[in-house]
Amino acid sequence: MNNIDISTAWKNVQSMVNGFINLLPSIILALIVFLIFLIIASRLKILVKRLTRNHRYARNLGLVLGRLAQGIIILIGLFIALSIVIPTLRAGDLVQLLGISGVAIGFAFRDILQNFLAGILILLTEPFHIDDQIVFKNFEGTVENIQTRATTIRTYDGRRIVIPNSELFTNSVTVNTAFDTRRLEYDVGIGYNDDIDLAKQFILEAMYGVEEVLKEPAPDVLVIELAESTVNIRVRWWINPPRRIDDLQSRDKVLSAIKKKLIANGIDLPFPTQQILFHDQTEETDGNRSHQREGWPAGKGKVPQPSRIIDSLKLLAQVYSSQDNNGKVDSQINK
């Protein structure tokens, strides 16, 4: 009985080996065909990217089309390779297999597929492009690549941030380079005793002297706040191009020019100060709430005059003198 089982197993092994040997030419041919399709798909993707890389608003579309074309060609190559190895394989069987597998993979890799779909939508809707500078939550940098799973940005201090596409698609993103020009602003505080109109004129002259500041749209200055220690003037100007390095360079030159211009013309740039006023308890109206000033500057009304210490001493001496005289008179009467 054991000999019969061993003989049957050996025949099965020989049959499998013979079948593999018979299929070996087909397998080799299928691998060669699939490899050719892989090369074609890769070349087609590169060709599509090359055709669209010089067009700013077609780069993302080129990435989508290139990747879709690559995926379709790979699927076609896979089907042809399987047909060579398994001649009885039909397209309907492959579609059915892919459908069942797709459902299973969808449940297992839901987050990956969500990022994939979000990446496709980002590439199609083009909220930003490669080389744009964006701000996402606490991250800011230049977009290096938009993949189907994630988007990579390079921060200004030379770090790479990988952000899942689903987060980018469902959250707010600031694109600093979406337009050709960008407006910057800064608040300058001058003293309360300075002439506001004259300070505005000096600030505008300083900004017009900076090469990076655009003349159109024109820069402007606006008084926005009467703060505790300063009159705050908001300075606004436009730059082109709107990249981070241009922002820093123009800000450096504008603020330096404004400071030099204001100081050279006697405009004060005060730092925060605090004034403490003490109520003068020696005023002649002390205790009279209708006349008491509590230490604040007087208006147009009558200003209470403070009493001198010498006057208070004289008044006190008179009171004591009067009491002494009254005591002497009473003693003489009693006698």
Coordinates of C-alpha atoms in Angstrom, one line a residue, residues 197-210 213 215 218-222 233-237 254 257-258 261-262:
D197 CA 0.7 113.4 7.7
L198 CA 4.4 114.3 7.6
A199 CA 5.3 110.8 8.9
K200 CA 3.1 109.2 6.1
Q201 CA 4.9 111.3 3.5
F202 CA 8.4 110.2 4.7
I203 CA 7.3 106.6 4.8
L204 CA 6.0 106.7 1.2
E205 CA 9.2 108.4 0.1
A206 CA 11.3 105.7 1.8
M207 CA 9.3 102.9 0.1
Y208 CA 9.4 104.4 -3.4
G209 CA 13.2 104.4 -3.0
V210 CA 13.3 100.6 -2.6
V213 CA 8.6 97.7 -4.2
K215 CA 5.0 101.2 -8.3
A218 CA 1.2 101.6 -5.4
P219 CA 2.2 101.3 -1.8
D220 CA 0.1 102.9 0.9
V221 CA 0.1 103.9 4.5
L222 CA -2.9 103.8 6.9
I233 CA 0.6 103.2 10.9
R234 CA 0.2 100.2 8.7
V235 CA 2.7 100.1 5.8
R236 CA 1.6 98.0 2.8
W237 CA 3.5 97.3 -0.4
V254 CA 11.7 98.6 3.3
A257 CA 14.7 102.6 4.7
I258 CA 11.7 103.7 6.8
K261 CA 14.0 108.2 6.9
L262 CA 12.0 108.8 10.0

